Tab-separated table of C-alpha atoms and ligand atoms in Angstrom:
chain	number	residue	atom	x	y	z
A	1	MET	CA	31.975	-64.038	69.316
A	2	ARG	CA	33.487	-65.662	72.510
A	3	ALA	CA	35.184	-63.365	74.885
A	4	HIS	CA	38.429	-64.225	76.559
A	5	GLU	CA	38.087	-65.344	80.052
A	6	ALA	CA	39.655	-62.160	81.297
A	7	GLY	CA	37.575	-59.918	78.995
A	8	ALA	CA	37.048	-59.587	75.460
A	9	LEU	CA	39.867	-57.056	75.280
A	10	HIS	CA	42.539	-59.316	76.918
A	11	ALA	CA	45.617	-57.409	75.963
A	12	GLU	CA	46.555	-59.049	72.828
A	13	GLY	CA	46.754	-58.208	69.135
A	14	TYR	CA	46.037	-54.352	69.317
A	15	GLY	CA	47.997	-52.065	67.137
A	16	GLY	CA	48.118	-48.330	66.568
A	17	PRO	CA	45.274	-45.881	66.883
A	18	PRO	CA	41.998	-46.930	65.047
A	19	LEU	CA	40.806	-45.180	61.978
A	20	TYR	CA	38.248	-42.976	63.525
A	21	LEU	CA	40.899	-41.536	65.931
A	22	PRO	CA	42.943	-38.975	64.141
A	23	TYR	CA	45.827	-37.268	65.797
A	24	PRO	CA	44.235	-34.332	67.303
A	25	ASP	CA	44.867	-30.643	66.266
A	26	ASP	CA	43.652	-29.596	69.786
A	27	VAL	CA	43.815	-32.150	72.409
A	28	ASN	CA	41.589	-30.101	74.751
A	29	ALA	CA	38.737	-29.800	72.183
A	30	LEU	CA	35.357	-31.346	73.099
A	31	LEU	CA	33.539	-33.352	70.356
A	32	GLU	CA	30.111	-31.770	70.782
A	33	GLN	CA	27.979	-34.869	69.886
A	34	LEU	CA	29.527	-36.740	72.857
A	35	TRP	CA	28.694	-34.425	75.791
A	36	PRO	CA	25.718	-33.559	77.587
A	37	ALA	CA	24.461	-30.209	76.181
A	38	SER	CA	25.661	-27.915	79.155
A	39	VAL	CA	29.225	-29.252	79.286
A	40	ILE	CA	31.806	-26.557	78.340
A	41	ARG	CA	35.416	-25.776	79.262
A	42	GLY	CA	35.234	-23.043	81.812
A	43	ARG	CA	37.513	-20.062	82.111
A	44	SER	CA	40.042	-22.099	84.242
A	45	GLY	CA	40.213	-24.779	81.511
A	46	ALA	CA	38.288	-27.258	83.708
A	47	LEU	CA	34.911	-28.853	82.531
A	48	GLU	CA	31.817	-27.415	83.786
A	49	VAL	CA	28.483	-29.131	83.490
A	50	ALA	CA	25.350	-26.968	84.115
A	51	GLY	CA	27.485	-24.171	85.638
A	52	VAL	CA	29.229	-26.581	88.114
A	53	ASP	CA	33.116	-27.056	87.797
A	54	VAL	CA	34.142	-30.693	87.809
A	55	HIS	CA	36.680	-29.962	90.639
A	56	ALA	CA	33.633	-28.924	92.738
A	57	ILE	CA	31.920	-32.287	92.115
A	58	ALA	CA	35.058	-34.317	92.730
A	59	ARG	CA	35.526	-32.402	96.139
A	60	GLU	CA	32.012	-32.936	97.242
A	61	PHE	CA	31.172	-36.466	95.805
A	62	GLY	CA	34.532	-38.032	95.186
A	63	THR	CA	35.653	-39.899	92.259
A	64	PRO	CA	34.633	-41.970	90.255
A	65	ALA	CA	31.385	-40.432	89.782
A	66	TYR	CA	28.654	-40.552	87.242
A	67	VAL	CA	27.650	-37.057	86.529
A	68	LEU	CA	24.111	-36.479	84.945
A	69	ASP	CA	23.034	-33.408	83.289
A	70	GLU	CA	19.302	-33.428	84.269
A	71	ASP	CA	18.285	-30.816	81.692
A	72	ASP	CA	19.834	-32.729	79.057
A	73	PHE	CA	18.193	-35.973	80.094
A	74	ARG	CA	14.866	-34.307	80.289
A	75	ALA	CA	15.374	-32.587	76.806
A	76	ARG	CA	16.195	-35.893	75.137
A	77	ALA	CA	13.186	-37.455	76.732
A	78	ARG	CA	10.979	-34.643	75.392
A	79	ALA	CA	12.538	-34.798	72.088
A	80	PHE	CA	11.586	-38.455	71.690
A	81	ARG	CA	8.004	-37.667	73.116
A	82	ASP	CA	7.259	-34.768	70.798
A	83	ASP	CA	9.318	-35.857	67.649
A	84	PHE	CA	7.471	-39.154	67.432
A	85	ALA	CA	4.020	-37.868	68.502
A	86	ALA	CA	3.747	-35.573	65.555
A	87	PRO	CA	4.542	-37.661	62.595
A	88	PHE	CA	2.680	-40.657	64.085
A	89	HIS	CA	-0.262	-38.556	64.682
A	90	GLU	CA	-1.576	-38.744	61.134
A	91	VAL	CA	-0.567	-42.303	60.615
A	92	CYS	CA	-1.919	-44.141	63.653
A	93	GLY	CA	-3.179	-41.598	66.240
A	94	GLY	CA	0.084	-40.859	67.940
A	95	ALA	CA	3.173	-42.554	69.567
A	96	ASP	CA	3.931	-43.631	73.161
A	97	VAL	CA	7.433	-43.415	74.309
A	98	TYR	CA	8.484	-45.913	77.002
A	99	TYR	CA	11.792	-45.114	78.717
A	100	ALA	CA	13.706	-48.487	78.892
A	101	GLY	CA	14.598	-48.290	82.847
A	102	LYS	CA	17.188	-51.022	82.321
A	103	ALA	CA	19.586	-48.431	80.776
A	104	PHE	CA	19.407	-46.580	84.011
A	105	LEU	CA	16.922	-46.395	86.601
A	106	CYS	CA	16.464	-44.591	90.125
A	107	THR	CA	13.465	-43.010	91.731
A	108	GLU	CA	14.691	-39.516	90.841
A	109	VAL	CA	14.941	-40.580	87.106
A	110	ALA	CA	11.639	-42.302	87.195
A	111	ARG	CA	10.090	-39.183	88.526
A	112	TRP	CA	11.663	-37.151	85.728
A	113	VAL	CA	10.292	-39.613	83.268
A	114	ALA	CA	6.936	-39.343	84.703
A	115	GLU	CA	6.960	-35.421	84.698
A	116	GLU	CA	7.945	-35.415	81.030
A	117	GLY	CA	5.009	-37.419	80.163
A	118	LEU	CA	6.884	-40.646	79.113
A	119	SER	CA	5.922	-44.112	79.900
A	120	LEU	CA	8.385	-46.639	81.459
A	121	ASP	CA	9.596	-50.031	80.395
A	122	VAL	CA	10.707	-52.187	83.459
A	123	SER	CA	12.164	-55.630	83.018
A	124	THR	CA	12.268	-56.849	86.605
A	125	GLY	CA	10.420	-56.747	89.875
A	126	GLY	CA	13.238	-54.599	91.154
A	127	GLU	CA	12.929	-51.838	88.343
A	128	LEU	CA	9.262	-52.038	89.144
A	129	ALA	CA	9.814	-51.462	92.900
A	130	VAL	CA	11.969	-48.475	91.887
A	131	ALA	CA	9.015	-47.132	89.697
A	132	GLN	CA	6.559	-48.013	92.660
A	133	ARG	CA	8.727	-46.014	95.078
A	134	ALA	CA	8.676	-42.932	92.704
A	135	GLY	CA	4.919	-43.152	92.450
A	136	PHE	CA	5.110	-43.797	88.730
A	137	PRO	CA	1.595	-43.963	87.153
A	138	ALA	CA	0.950	-47.734	86.966
A	139	ALA	CA	-1.103	-47.564	83.694
A	140	ARG	CA	1.966	-46.158	81.877
A	141	ILE	CA	4.204	-49.101	82.778
A	142	ALA	CA	5.120	-51.991	80.498
A	143	MET	CA	6.503	-55.015	82.278
A	144	HIS	CA	9.093	-57.098	80.429
A	145	GLY	CA	11.209	-60.139	81.325
A	146	ASN	CA	11.760	-63.587	79.618
A	147	ASN	CA	11.422	-65.430	82.791
A	148	LYS	CA	9.093	-63.418	85.102
A	149	THR	CA	8.450	-65.031	88.382
A	150	VAL	CA	5.083	-65.634	89.959
A	151	ALA	CA	6.035	-62.944	92.577
A	152	GLU	CA	6.863	-60.400	89.848
A	153	ILE	CA	3.621	-61.057	87.844
A	154	GLU	CA	1.827	-60.760	91.221
A	155	GLN	CA	3.676	-57.442	91.878
A	156	ALA	CA	2.868	-56.177	88.449
A	157	LEU	CA	-0.729	-56.927	88.382
A	158	THR	CA	-1.277	-55.750	91.984
A	159	TYR	CA	0.206	-52.327	91.005
A	160	GLY	CA	-2.070	-52.426	87.763
A	161	VAL	CA	0.671	-52.023	85.054
A	162	GLY	CA	-0.665	-50.986	81.802
A	163	ARG	CA	0.911	-54.080	79.799
A	164	ILE	CA	2.769	-57.202	80.586
A	165	VAL	CA	4.849	-58.347	77.680
A	166	VAL	CA	4.579	-62.133	77.446
A	167	ASP	CA	7.791	-63.912	76.398
A	168	SER	CA	6.684	-67.658	76.334
A	169	LEU	CA	3.852	-69.952	76.258
A	170	THR	CA	4.837	-71.045	79.843
A	171	GLU	CA	4.175	-67.516	81.000
A	172	ILE	CA	0.691	-67.269	79.754
A	173	GLU	CA	-0.260	-70.185	82.092
A	174	ARG	CA	1.606	-68.329	84.925
A	175	ILE	CA	-0.058	-65.048	84.304
A	176	ASP	CA	-3.484	-66.765	83.961
A	177	THR	CA	-3.116	-68.467	87.303
A	178	VAL	CA	-2.100	-65.262	89.100
A	179	ALA	CA	-4.744	-63.032	87.434
A	180	ARG	CA	-7.328	-65.575	88.523
A	181	ARG	CA	-6.070	-65.621	92.018
A	182	LEU	CA	-6.125	-61.864	92.254
A	183	GLY	CA	-9.463	-61.538	90.276
A	184	VAL	CA	-7.979	-59.212	87.732
A	185	VAL	CA	-7.655	-59.185	83.822
A	186	ALA	CA	-4.096	-58.991	82.781
A	187	PRO	CA	-3.306	-56.709	79.944
A	188	VAL	CA	-1.105	-58.563	77.758
A	189	MET	CA	1.206	-57.878	74.756
A	190	ILE	CA	3.121	-60.758	72.930
A	191	ARG	CA	6.877	-60.523	72.225
A	192	VAL	CA	7.334	-61.412	68.830
A	193	THR	CA	10.704	-62.811	67.397
A	194	VAL	CA	10.312	-61.292	63.847
A	195	GLY	CA	13.541	-63.058	62.333
A	196	VAL	CA	15.535	-59.689	62.037
A	197	GLU	CA	19.422	-59.672	62.077
A	198	ALA	CA	20.115	-56.453	63.692
A	199	HIS	CA	23.524	-55.125	62.627
A	200	THR	CA	24.946	-54.717	66.247
A	201	HIS	CA	27.052	-56.687	68.490
A	202	GLU	CA	25.814	-60.255	68.822
A	203	PHE	CA	25.340	-60.155	72.590
A	204	ILE	CA	22.753	-57.239	72.112
A	205	ALA	CA	20.775	-58.266	68.959
A	206	THR	CA	17.470	-59.850	70.147
A	207	ALA	CA	15.131	-60.585	67.072
A	208	HIS	CA	17.041	-63.423	65.118
A	209	GLU	CA	15.584	-66.711	65.799
A	210	ASP	CA	18.520	-68.332	67.805
A	211	GLN	CA	18.295	-66.538	70.858
A	212	LYS	CA	16.077	-66.783	73.937
A	213	PHE	CA	13.605	-63.912	73.642
A	214	GLY	CA	10.198	-63.930	72.237
A	215	LEU	CA	7.800	-66.190	70.345
A	216	SER	CA	8.579	-66.899	66.808
A	217	LEU	CA	6.597	-65.462	63.999
A	218	ALA	CA	8.260	-67.937	61.541
A	219	THR	CA	7.108	-71.114	63.450
A	220	GLY	CA	3.772	-69.788	64.413
A	221	ALA	CA	4.602	-69.849	68.231
A	222	ALA	CA	3.463	-65.984	68.182
A	223	ALA	CA	0.090	-66.830	66.621
A	224	GLU	CA	-0.330	-69.726	68.941
A	225	ALA	CA	0.392	-67.449	71.912
A	226	ALA	CA	-2.255	-65.146	70.656
A	227	ARG	CA	-4.779	-68.062	70.392
A	228	ARG	CA	-4.139	-68.962	74.092
A	229	VAL	CA	-4.375	-65.472	75.427
A	230	VAL	CA	-7.603	-64.919	73.578
A	231	ALA	CA	-9.002	-68.034	74.801
A	232	ARG	CA	-8.811	-66.623	78.416
A	233	PRO	CA	-10.866	-63.654	78.388
A	234	GLY	CA	-11.676	-64.029	82.226
A	235	SER	CA	-7.801	-63.575	83.177
A	236	MET	CA	-6.131	-61.713	80.072
A	237	ARG	CA	-6.737	-59.293	77.365
A	238	LEU	CA	-4.560	-59.165	74.331
A	239	VAL	CA	-3.629	-55.303	73.869
A	240	GLY	CA	-0.736	-55.761	71.503
A	241	LEU	CA	2.299	-57.218	69.772
A	242	HIS	CA	5.839	-56.163	70.625
A	243	SER	CA	9.177	-56.637	69.020
A	244	HIS	CA	12.706	-55.327	70.005
A	245	ILE	CA	15.471	-56.026	67.497
A	246	GLY	CA	18.440	-55.104	69.420
A	247	SER	CA	20.534	-52.254	70.623
A	248	GLN	CA	22.924	-49.512	69.429
A	249	ILE	CA	21.270	-49.588	65.927
A	250	PHE	CA	22.103	-46.813	63.503
A	251	ASP	CA	19.679	-47.392	60.614
A	252	THR	CA	16.099	-48.091	60.243
A	253	GLY	CA	16.392	-51.205	57.929
A	254	GLY	CA	15.823	-53.548	60.764
A	255	PHE	CA	12.821	-51.636	61.976
A	256	GLU	CA	11.405	-51.578	58.574
A	257	ILE	CA	11.332	-55.311	58.414
A	258	SER	CA	10.104	-55.700	62.114
A	259	ALA	CA	7.366	-53.294	61.468
A	260	ARG	CA	6.258	-54.971	58.251
A	261	ARG	CA	6.075	-58.262	60.103
A	262	LEU	CA	4.347	-57.066	63.224
A	263	ILE	CA	1.671	-55.044	61.219
A	264	ALA	CA	0.949	-58.094	59.116
A	265	LEU	CA	0.617	-60.461	62.160
A	266	HIS	CA	-1.374	-57.837	63.801
A	267	ALA	CA	-3.921	-57.817	61.000
A	268	ASP	CA	-3.855	-61.696	60.866
A	269	ILE	CA	-4.787	-61.897	64.555
A	270	VAL	CA	-7.187	-59.162	64.643
A	271	ARG	CA	-9.067	-61.091	61.571
A	272	GLU	CA	-8.843	-64.460	63.066
A	273	HIS	CA	-10.140	-63.479	66.472
A	274	GLY	CA	-12.402	-60.515	65.696
A	275	ILE	CA	-10.780	-58.483	68.533
A	276	GLU	CA	-9.537	-55.128	68.870
A	277	MET	CA	-5.794	-54.913	69.602
A	278	PRO	CA	-5.012	-51.188	70.017
A	279	HIS	CA	-0.956	-51.421	70.179
A	280	ILE	CA	2.178	-52.454	68.460
A	281	ASP	CA	5.677	-51.725	70.083
A	282	LEU	CA	8.637	-51.571	67.984
A	283	GLY	CA	11.033	-51.552	71.096
A	284	GLY	CA	14.104	-49.423	71.523
A	285	GLY	CA	17.692	-49.704	70.291
A	286	PHE	CA	18.523	-46.341	68.848
A	287	GLY	CA	22.225	-45.980	68.615
A	288	ILE	CA	24.376	-43.022	70.276
A	289	ALA	CA	27.845	-41.521	69.671
A	290	TYR	CA	30.516	-42.991	71.934
A	291	THR	CA	33.271	-41.680	69.528
A	292	SER	CA	33.545	-39.639	66.245
A	293	GLN	CA	32.939	-43.041	64.219
A	294	HIS	CA	29.109	-43.016	65.328
A	295	THR	CA	26.467	-40.790	63.707
A	296	PRO	CA	23.246	-41.506	65.202
A	297	LEU	CA	19.975	-40.198	63.709
A	298	ASP	CA	18.377	-37.551	65.810
A	299	PRO	CA	14.851	-38.165	67.341
A	300	ALA	CA	13.033	-35.867	64.762
A	301	ARG	CA	14.470	-37.661	61.900
A	302	LEU	CA	13.983	-41.161	63.453
A	303	GLY	CA	10.379	-40.216	64.218
A	304	ARG	CA	9.658	-39.043	60.558
A	305	LEU	CA	11.435	-42.109	59.169
A	306	MET	CA	9.627	-44.698	61.520
A	307	ALA	CA	6.191	-43.104	60.982
A	308	ASP	CA	6.921	-43.295	57.135
A	309	ILE	CA	7.770	-47.021	57.642
A	310	VAL	CA	4.603	-47.763	59.551
A	311	GLU	CA	2.480	-45.898	57.015
A	312	ARG	CA	3.979	-47.516	53.982
A	313	GLU	CA	3.862	-51.152	55.622
A	314	GLY	CA	0.100	-50.430	56.593
A	315	LYS	CA	-0.780	-49.258	53.219
A	316	ALA	CA	0.787	-52.484	51.566
A	317	ILE	CA	-1.420	-54.710	53.538
A	318	GLY	CA	-4.533	-52.543	53.217
A	319	VAL	CA	-4.816	-50.911	56.624
A	320	GLY	CA	-2.851	-47.889	56.121
A	321	ASP	CA	-5.717	-45.413	55.927
A	322	GLY	CA	-5.129	-44.330	59.569
A	323	SER	CA	-8.001	-46.247	60.882
A	324	GLY	CA	-6.881	-49.670	60.750
A	325	LEU	CA	-3.222	-49.328	62.173
A	326	PRO	CA	-2.556	-49.961	65.908
A	327	ARG	CA	-0.911	-47.056	67.889
A	328	VAL	CA	2.760	-47.356	67.946
A	329	SER	CA	5.040	-47.386	71.036
A	330	ILE	CA	8.955	-47.346	71.108
A	331	GLU	CA	11.293	-47.958	73.988
A	332	PRO	CA	14.428	-45.977	73.882
A	333	GLY	CA	16.799	-46.274	76.718
A	334	ARG	CA	20.344	-45.518	75.633
A	335	ALA	CA	19.443	-42.735	73.437
A	336	ILE	CA	17.774	-40.758	76.271
A	337	VAL	CA	20.061	-41.305	79.251
A	338	GLY	CA	23.444	-42.535	77.547
A	339	PRO	CA	24.574	-38.999	76.205
A	340	SER	CA	23.296	-37.319	79.495
A	341	THR	CA	26.035	-38.560	81.570
A	342	PHE	CA	29.853	-38.700	81.865
A	343	THR	CA	32.080	-40.526	84.342
A	344	LEU	CA	34.481	-38.330	86.215
A	345	TYR	CA	37.660	-40.433	87.356
A	346	GLU	CA	41.063	-39.340	88.899
A	347	VAL	CA	44.150	-40.594	87.239
A	348	GLY	CA	46.238	-42.657	89.621
A	349	THR	CA	49.208	-43.880	87.541
A	350	VAL	CA	50.640	-43.143	84.100
A	351	LYS	CA	52.687	-45.846	82.642
A	352	PRO	CA	54.504	-45.873	79.138
A	353	VAL	CA	54.617	-49.258	77.736
A	354	VAL	CA	56.601	-50.176	74.740
A	355	VAL	CA	54.108	-52.141	72.330
A	356	GLY	CA	56.029	-52.397	69.106
A	357	ASP	CA	59.237	-51.167	67.289
A	358	ARG	CA	58.302	-47.683	67.045
A	359	MET	CA	55.235	-47.594	69.263
A	360	THR	CA	54.597	-46.788	73.063
A	361	ARG	CA	51.324	-46.804	74.452
A	362	THR	CA	50.626	-44.990	77.779
A	363	TYR	CA	48.467	-46.972	80.186
A	364	VAL	CA	46.445	-44.326	82.329
A	365	SER	CA	45.029	-46.172	85.333
A	366	VAL	CA	42.080	-44.457	86.979
A	367	ASP	CA	40.185	-45.104	90.181
A	368	GLY	CA	37.294	-47.099	88.633
A	369	GLY	CA	37.154	-49.503	85.762
A	370	MET	CA	35.164	-52.431	84.661
A	371	SER	CA	33.167	-52.400	87.894
A	372	ASP	CA	31.576	-48.948	86.799
A	373	ASN	CA	31.809	-49.624	83.126
A	374	ILE	CA	31.889	-53.235	81.950
A	375	ARG	CA	31.069	-52.325	78.465
A	376	ALA	CA	34.430	-52.416	76.763
A	377	ALA	CA	35.112	-55.716	78.286
A	378	LEU	CA	31.722	-57.091	77.376
A	379	TYR	CA	31.074	-55.635	73.937
A	380	GLU	CA	34.286	-54.392	72.841
A	381	ALA	CA	32.518	-50.943	73.194
A	382	ASP	CA	34.612	-47.881	72.236
A	383	TYR	CA	34.680	-44.750	74.439
A	384	SER	CA	36.545	-41.400	74.214
A	385	CYS	CA	37.798	-39.267	77.046
A	386	THR	CA	39.164	-35.884	77.746
A	387	LEU	CA	41.440	-34.202	80.502
A	388	ALA	CA	38.686	-32.690	82.511
A	389	GLY	CA	40.465	-30.713	85.387
A	390	ARG	CA	42.335	-28.397	83.142
A	391	THR	CA	43.673	-27.706	79.751
A	392	SER	CA	47.112	-28.642	78.523
A	393	GLY	CA	49.399	-27.326	75.962
A	394	ALA	CA	51.454	-30.545	75.750
A	395	GLU	CA	51.698	-33.013	72.832
A	396	PRO	CA	48.978	-35.587	72.435
A	397	MET	CA	49.959	-39.023	73.226
A	398	LEU	CA	48.227	-42.354	72.412
A	399	ALA	CA	46.737	-43.482	75.762
A	400	ARG	CA	44.736	-46.553	76.978
A	401	VAL	CA	42.569	-45.789	80.018
A	402	VAL	CA	42.325	-48.808	82.232
A	403	GLY	CA	40.748	-49.484	85.593
A	404	ARG	CA	42.195	-50.807	88.941
A	405	HIS	CA	40.771	-54.330	88.709
A	406	CYS	CA	42.806	-57.421	88.556
A	407	GLU	CA	42.438	-58.264	84.805
A	408	SER	CA	44.203	-57.026	81.817
A	409	GLY	CA	40.847	-56.844	80.081
A	410	ASP	CA	39.870	-54.079	82.626
A	411	ILE	CA	39.748	-51.282	79.884
A	412	VAL	CA	37.632	-48.308	80.072
A	413	VAL	CA	38.781	-46.382	76.859
A	414	LEU	CA	40.655	-48.434	74.419
A	415	ASP	CA	42.417	-45.652	72.313
A	416	GLU	CA	42.430	-41.977	72.888
A	417	TYR	CA	44.882	-39.006	72.774
A	418	LEU	CA	45.425	-37.496	76.039
A	419	PRO	CA	48.147	-34.815	76.653
A	420	ALA	CA	51.513	-36.023	77.369
A	421	ASP	CA	51.839	-34.297	80.696
A	422	LEU	CA	48.930	-36.004	82.158
A	423	ALA	CA	49.848	-36.768	85.785
A	424	PRO	CA	48.417	-38.619	88.829
A	425	GLY	CA	45.913	-36.567	90.411
A	426	ASP	CA	44.348	-35.178	87.028
A	427	LEU	CA	40.742	-35.538	86.535
A	428	ILE	CA	39.510	-37.140	83.262
A	429	ALA	CA	35.984	-37.570	82.021
A	430	VAL	CA	34.488	-40.402	79.696
A	431	PRO	CA	31.271	-39.244	77.968
A	432	GLY	CA	28.341	-41.314	77.067
A	433	THR	CA	28.274	-43.406	80.217
A	434	GLY	CA	24.626	-42.819	81.031
A	435	ALA	CA	23.285	-46.131	79.731
A	436	TYR	CA	24.153	-49.544	80.936
A	437	CYS	CA	27.187	-48.436	83.004
A	438	ARG	CA	25.744	-47.913	86.552
A	439	SER	CA	23.136	-50.516	85.662
A	440	LEU	CA	25.684	-53.127	84.786
A	441	SER	CA	28.052	-52.184	87.418
A	442	SER	CA	29.316	-54.539	89.945
A	443	GLN	CA	31.227	-54.715	93.158
A	444	TYR	CA	34.024	-56.623	91.608
A	445	ASN	CA	37.025	-56.950	93.885
A	446	HIS	CA	34.854	-55.485	96.614
A	447	THR	CA	34.707	-51.897	95.080
A	448	PRO	CA	31.997	-49.789	96.355
A	449	ARG	CA	29.898	-48.338	93.487
A	450	PRO	CA	30.152	-44.676	92.408
A	451	PRO	CA	27.324	-42.236	92.942
A	452	VAL	CA	25.163	-40.740	90.441
A	453	VAL	CA	25.358	-37.072	90.780
A	454	ALA	CA	22.577	-34.966	88.940
A	455	VAL	CA	23.514	-31.416	87.892
A	456	ARG	CA	20.988	-28.639	87.165
A	457	GLY	CA	21.244	-24.937	87.303
A	458	GLY	CA	24.531	-24.441	89.084
A	459	ARG	CA	23.680	-27.199	91.750
A	460	ALA	CA	24.989	-30.807	91.938
A	461	ARG	CA	23.212	-33.393	94.117
A	462	ALA	CA	23.611	-37.221	94.601
A	463	ILE	CA	20.410	-39.088	93.323
A	464	VAL	CA	22.311	-42.424	94.110
A	465	ARG	CA	24.727	-42.011	96.865
A	466	ARG	CA	28.284	-43.642	96.695
A	467	GLU	CA	28.282	-47.160	98.243
A	468	THR	CA	30.580	-47.519	101.298
A	469	ILE	CA	32.630	-50.448	102.714
A	470	ASP	CA	29.966	-50.731	105.263
A	471	ASP	CA	27.436	-51.471	102.482
A	472	LEU	CA	29.554	-54.091	101.004
A	473	LEU	CA	30.006	-55.768	104.550
A	474	ALA	CA	26.328	-55.410	105.367
A	475	LEU	CA	25.359	-58.418	103.289
A	476	ASP	CA	28.166	-60.460	104.607
A	477	VAL	CA	26.445	-62.224	107.543
A	478	GLY	CA	29.385	-64.595	107.963
B	501	LLP	N1	13.138	-52.700	74.972
B	501	LLP	C1	13.459	-53.890	75.176
B	501	LLP	C2	12.591	-55.029	75.250
B	501	LLP	C3	14.904	-54.196	75.488
B	501	LLP	O1	15.213	-55.419	75.837
B	501	LLP	C4	15.713	-53.082	75.555
B	501	LLP	C5	17.330	-53.256	75.855
B	501	LLP	C6	15.292	-51.727	75.171
B	501	LLP	C7	13.771	-51.547	74.914
B	501	LLP	C8	16.150	-50.609	75.267
B	501	LLP	O2	17.191	-50.553	74.249
B	501	LLP	P1	18.091	-49.331	74.105
B	501	LLP	O3	17.322	-48.185	73.429
B	501	LLP	O4	18.655	-48.737	75.279
B	501	LLP	O5	19.246	-49.769	73.181
B	501	LLP	N2	23.740	-53.897	77.990
B	501	LLP	C9	23.763	-53.704	76.514
B	501	LLP	C10	22.382	-53.410	76.113
B	501	LLP	C11	21.340	-54.434	76.353
B	501	LLP	C12	20.034	-54.034	75.844
B	501	LLP	C13	18.893	-54.762	76.513
B	501	LLP	N3	17.659	-54.412	75.953
B	501	LLP	C14	24.810	-52.566	76.297
B	501	LLP	O6	25.409	-52.043	77.216
B	501	LLP	O7	24.945	-52.168	75.057
């Protein structure tokens, strides 16, 4: 897929509402699976999250704002921890859950992850710096990245991270040099390209051959990487194999193939070198619901299915009796933080546009856009939204929620029914924006980024404050 320069959704060729979006019986209804657990419509008709009215959030923190339900985040983190630990316990001694910080990370969230007993996947020195500032236990950190710099490797080894996931043969030399200089032995995993075509958007599929990540299983590059790591016992120790097949995935078919190939390669390497290699990591990528078209598997079902897969694949190659299988890790990001958050916007303009013989689409401009949520423009991602500040008895109208940036591809919600009396000043909320929205946000058009407001027990507080024009100008040394 090639995106239009002005964004993948440059306004052309879009007809009526999509199939997943029926004309609503009640335009005020909330589709439960899209919202953080504590979100309800309060007595006034406005949304409340953890007992706090969205008007109060808008007044105190302004709009747009990412609003994060802390208990919802923690509950999803715990669900992955417990729902994978139990079924994997019998199969391979347990499962370790690494929260993928690239989905969203700040020091407070890193603390929650640590408190809930999860581990952490970081993919840059910047994410690692956040973890360090939060005092995240080093042994529970996995360091990723397909082009780690010498400085990042040094930062990771000095802090003492539990695993560095190697992505190229070049990087093995680089780690070797740094580890020798520091006089440490680097715990290393090898990122394996297992050759799986994950059924997701091309830009977020990561385990087919023709892309930048990992070392190929098929060409023998992964086995060669293992040889090179094992040949350097003074500077590195091979602790496992890793595979991440992609993101926003709804079935376990891809994981089945990747687990099979990873377990087989694991057994080959253990046999060839006579080493112990305690871990395999199956990556993240578990999908979430952005609209009614998505039906994600819950962690309990996922844990059971994935444990069955590992057990079956282990048995198939004769290591499935529980003793020969490496302990399994997973790396969910989106499935933990995505549904915990909604973005609160204020409506600025409401503009009916005639788009066909009998069709009018109402363009609703909000006070944010592609700078706080690039996912529609980048991946043709669908979102939904609702009138958040009140209820309405008006007829539903087909709307498109757009931002305030200078591109027609600046779309936040491609299709949604909103009440026909929607007006400037109304608050609307877009659920499912916890993952890859703040972390992919930009200052496009010199737009200060929104705050992240955490809400718990009737109290709201900014855990990332809003950027100011002074923040923007601070870097301009001109
Ligand atoms: N582990 C590795 C090695 C990864 O590369 C990723 C995501 C994850 C875990 C977590 O995947 P998750 O469970 O969050 O799907 N910006 C895109 C997603 C990019 C994913 C990058 N890697 C989006 O907004 O959809």
